[in-house]
């Protein structure tokens, strides 16, 4: 491997006992210390470019996420046609308005029956949370009711 005898910057004689791959072969110790920043900038940009290219290539190869699918149980109170929903539907007339709206300007409020959860709690008593329909509350999903359905109906 080539070992120069004089510094390329100041022209001083180069005397080194050991030559390593990280030491500058063209400059003396004093000049190499002053020019370290100028010599390291191109290496920094090369490393930054390689990291950026690897990041972009990794993002391009990543598969698309699957579409979001929300599945609900049939007895969920959030389903449109579940057992707890009211069977009243808005009937549209030929003019495109609701019959209740045609009679008066105030919209009619549909009241759904309110039930109690009725599942057995840790104390052994029926749960008293109010639910929309003959279903259980969020805490007692899947548990049977202690009381018959007609006793769980809340009469206001």
mmCIF file of C-alpha atoms in Angstrom:
data_model
loop_
_atom_site.group_PDB
_atom_site.id
_atom_site.type_symbol
_atom_site.label_atom_id
_atom_site.label_comp_id
_atom_site.label_asym_id
_atom_site.label_seq_id
_atom_site.Cartn_x
_atom_site.Cartn_y
_atom_site.Cartn_z
ATOM 1 C CA UNK A 1 0.000 0.000 0.000
ATOM 2 C CA UNK A 2 1.217 3.482 -0.840
ATOM 3 C CA UNK A 3 2.753 5.468 2.018
ATOM 4 C CA UNK A 4 3.492 9.093 1.184
ATOM 5 C CA UNK A 5 6.589 10.737 2.669
ATOM 6 C CA UNK A 6 5.307 14.339 2.872
ATOM 7 C CA UNK A 7 2.009 15.975 4.002
ATOM 8 C CA UNK A 8 -0.250 17.087 1.141
ATOM 9 C CA UNK A 9 -1.348 20.222 3.040
ATOM 10 C CA UNK A 10 1.756 21.676 4.701
ATOM 11 C CA UNK A 11 4.554 19.676 3.048
ATOM 12 C CA UNK A 12 5.994 18.445 6.355
ATOM 13 C CA UNK A 13 7.744 15.092 6.634
ATOM 14 C CA UNK A 14 5.411 12.219 7.638
ATOM 15 C CA UNK A 15 6.802 10.005 10.361
ATOM 16 C CA UNK A 16 4.341 7.395 11.596
ATOM 17 C CA UNK A 17 5.146 4.222 13.424
ATOM 18 C CA UNK A 18 1.805 2.588 12.565
ATOM 19 C CA UNK A 19 -0.554 3.145 9.655
ATOM 20 C CA UNK A 20 -4.227 2.308 10.270
ATOM 21 C CA UNK A 21 -7.174 2.488 7.925
ATOM 22 C CA UNK A 22 -8.685 5.325 9.954
ATOM 23 C CA UNK A 23 -5.540 7.484 9.876
ATOM 24 C CA UNK A 24 -5.098 9.860 6.986
ATOM 25 C CA UNK A 25 -2.273 8.794 4.713
ATOM 26 C CA UNK A 26 -2.021 12.166 2.976
ATOM 27 C CA UNK A 27 -1.783 14.529 5.957
ATOM 28 C CA UNK A 28 0.364 14.906 9.046
ATOM 29 C CA UNK A 29 -1.198 14.680 12.524
ATOM 30 C CA UNK A 30 -1.675 18.459 12.862
ATOM 31 C CA UNK A 31 -3.251 18.931 9.421
ATOM 32 C CA UNK A 32 -5.421 15.809 9.813
ATOM 33 C CA UNK A 33 -6.824 17.232 13.062
ATOM 34 C CA UNK A 34 -7.712 20.535 11.327
ATOM 35 C CA UNK A 35 -9.214 18.866 8.236
ATOM 36 C CA UNK A 36 -11.184 16.144 10.051
ATOM 37 C CA UNK A 37 -14.497 17.969 9.675
ATOM 38 C CA UNK A 38 -14.014 18.586 5.950
ATOM 39 C CA UNK A 39 -13.068 14.920 5.393
ATOM 40 C CA UNK A 40 -16.002 13.528 7.393
ATOM 41 C CA UNK A 41 -18.811 15.517 5.710
ATOM 42 C CA UNK A 42 -18.920 13.403 2.488
ATOM 43 C CA UNK A 43 -18.881 10.181 4.538
ATOM 44 C CA UNK A 44 -21.757 11.530 6.658
ATOM 45 C CA UNK A 45 -23.868 12.244 3.568
ATOM 46 C CA UNK A 46 -23.146 8.801 2.123
ATOM 47 C CA UNK A 47 -24.245 7.105 5.358
ATOM 48 C CA UNK A 48 -27.332 9.345 5.576
ATOM 49 C CA UNK A 49 -28.235 8.510 1.953
ATOM 50 C CA UNK A 50 -27.889 4.759 2.580
ATOM 51 C CA UNK A 51 -30.078 4.939 5.696
ATOM 52 C CA UNK A 52 -32.695 6.997 3.836
ATOM 53 C CA UNK A 53 -32.736 4.588 0.899
ATOM 54 C CA UNK A 54 -33.135 1.634 3.261
ATOM 55 C CA UNK A 55 -36.006 3.356 5.075
ATOM 56 C CA UNK A 56 -37.827 4.185 1.830
ATOM 57 C CA UNK A 57 -37.301 0.668 0.477
ATOM 58 C CA UNK A 58 -38.653 -0.817 3.705
ATOM 59 C CA UNK A 59 -41.740 1.414 3.615
ATOM 60 C CA UNK A 60 -42.408 0.504 -0.012
ATOM 61 C CA UNK A 61 -42.213 -3.238 0.658
ATOM 62 C CA UNK A 62 -44.559 -3.143 3.657
ATOM 63 C CA UNK A 63 -47.953 -4.665 2.785
ATOM 64 C CA UNK A 64 -51.107 -2.580 3.006
ATOM 65 C CA UNK A 65 -53.112 -3.021 6.210
ATOM 66 C CA UNK A 66 -56.242 -5.158 5.866
ATOM 67 C CA UNK A 67 -59.572 -3.321 5.715
ATOM 68 C CA UNK A 68 -61.269 -2.681 9.020
ATOM 69 C CA UNK A 69 -64.196 -5.041 9.570
ATOM 70 C CA UNK A 70 -66.396 -4.602 12.626
ATOM 71 C CA UNK A 71 -68.382 -7.674 13.591
ATOM 72 C CA UNK A 72 -71.146 -7.562 16.153
ATOM 73 C CA UNK A 73 -73.117 -10.334 17.729
ATOM 74 C CA UNK A 74 -76.737 -10.691 16.719
ATOM 75 C CA UNK A 75 -77.948 -9.958 20.246
ATOM 76 C CA UNK A 76 -75.915 -6.746 20.467
ATOM 77 C CA UNK A 77 -77.969 -3.618 21.232
ATOM 78 C CA UNK A 78 -75.974 -1.785 18.530
ATOM 79 C CA UNK A 79 -77.367 -3.849 15.648
ATOM 80 C CA UNK A 80 -80.102 -2.236 13.569
ATOM 81 C CA UNK A 81 -82.313 -5.313 13.485
ATOM 82 C CA UNK A 82 -81.462 -6.731 16.915
ATOM 83 C CA UNK A 83 -84.053 -8.099 19.348
ATOM 84 C CA UNK A 84 -83.839 -5.047 21.596
ATOM 85 C CA UNK A 85 -84.704 -2.484 18.937
ATOM 86 C CA UNK A 86 -88.145 -1.063 18.471
ATOM 87 C CA UNK A 87 -90.060 -2.327 15.467
ATOM 88 C CA UNK A 88 -91.321 1.168 14.652
ATOM 89 C CA UNK A 89 -89.950 2.409 11.355
ATOM 90 C CA UNK A 90 -90.301 5.824 9.834
ATOM 91 C CA UNK A 91 -92.904 5.589 7.068
ATOM 92 C CA UNK A 92 -92.389 7.988 4.224
ATOM 93 C CA UNK A 93 -95.322 9.418 2.332
ATOM 94 C CA UNK A 94 -95.362 10.297 -1.354
ATOM 95 C CA UNK A 95 -94.296 13.852 -0.570
ATOM 96 C CA UNK A 96 -91.133 12.514 1.108
ATOM 97 C CA UNK A 97 -92.095 13.561 4.626
ATOM 98 C CA UNK A 98 -92.897 11.529 7.681
ATOM 99 C CA UNK A 99 -96.620 11.309 8.505
ATOM 100 C CA UNK A 100 -95.931 12.652 11.995
ATOM 101 C CA UNK A 101 -94.060 15.612 10.515
ATOM 102 C CA UNK A 102 -96.901 16.259 8.086
ATOM 103 C CA UNK A 103 -99.353 16.649 10.979
ATOM 104 C CA UNK A 104 -97.217 18.914 13.155
ATOM 105 C CA UNK A 105 -93.967 20.780 12.906
ATOM 106 C CA UNK A 106 -92.433 19.124 15.994
ATOM 107 C CA UNK A 107 -90.826 15.715 15.420
ATOM 108 C CA UNK A 108 -92.306 12.812 17.370
ATOM 109 C CA UNK A 109 -90.020 11.121 19.886
ATOM 110 C CA UNK A 110 -89.993 7.330 19.776
ATOM 111 C CA UNK A 111 -89.734 5.858 23.252
ATOM 112 C CA UNK A 112 -88.137 2.447 23.476
ATOM 113 C CA UNK A 113 -88.976 0.189 26.365
ATOM 114 C CA UNK A 114 -86.406 0.316 29.161
ATOM 115 C CA UNK A 115 -85.437 -2.876 30.959
ATOM 116 C CA UNK A 116 -83.223 -3.750 33.897
ATOM 117 C CA UNK A 117 -80.246 -6.036 33.317
ATOM 118 C CA UNK A 118 -81.360 -8.551 35.947
ATOM 119 C CA UNK A 119 -78.224 -10.733 35.921
ATOM 120 C CA UNK A 120 -76.924 -12.201 39.196
ATOM 121 C CA UNK A 121 -74.305 -9.990 40.859
ATOM 122 C CA UNK A 122 -71.595 -11.040 43.325
ATOM 123 C CA UNK A 123 -73.948 -10.189 46.187
ATOM 124 C CA UNK A 124 -76.570 -12.502 44.731
ATOM 125 C CA UNK A 125 -79.034 -9.746 43.895
ATOM 126 C CA UNK A 126 -80.229 -8.871 40.365
ATOM 127 C CA UNK A 127 -78.294 -6.144 38.532
ATOM 128 C CA UNK A 128 -80.197 -2.841 38.441
ATOM 129 C CA UNK A 129 -78.535 -1.230 35.424
ATOM 130 C CA UNK A 130 -80.946 0.062 32.788
ATOM 131 C CA UNK A 131 -80.604 -1.344 29.256
ATOM 132 C CA UNK A 132 -82.468 -0.816 25.983
ATOM 133 C CA UNK A 133 -84.197 -4.113 25.359
ATOM 134 C CA UNK A 134 -84.207 -7.487 27.080
ATOM 135 C CA UNK A 135 -80.395 -7.832 27.051
ATOM 136 C CA UNK A 136 -77.655 -7.716 29.679
ATOM 137 C CA UNK A 137 -75.467 -4.740 30.505
ATOM 138 C CA UNK A 138 -71.834 -4.476 29.439
ATOM 139 C CA UNK A 139 -70.613 -6.152 32.622
ATOM 140 C CA UNK A 140 -72.967 -9.144 32.530
ATOM 141 C CA UNK A 141 -72.989 -9.963 28.797
ATOM 142 C CA UNK A 142 -73.839 -13.616 28.302
ATOM 143 C CA UNK A 143 -75.213 -14.127 31.828
ATOM 144 C CA UNK A 144 -78.821 -15.267 32.305
ATOM 145 C CA UNK A 145 -81.356 -13.071 34.068
ATOM 146 C CA UNK A 146 -82.550 -13.995 37.565
ATOM 147 C CA UNK A 147 -86.061 -12.632 37.070
ATOM 148 C CA UNK A 148 -88.607 -13.191 34.301
ATOM 149 C CA UNK A 149 -88.638 -10.685 31.460
ATOM 150 C CA UNK A 150 -91.915 -9.022 32.456
ATOM 151 C CA UNK A 151 -90.477 -8.127 35.893
ATOM 152 C CA UNK A 152 -87.419 -6.532 34.259
ATOM 153 C CA UNK A 153 -89.512 -4.030 32.265
ATOM 154 C CA UNK A 154 -89.279 -0.554 33.807
ATOM 155 C CA UNK A 155 -92.651 1.224 34.013
ATOM 156 C CA UNK A 156 -92.248 4.976 34.213
#
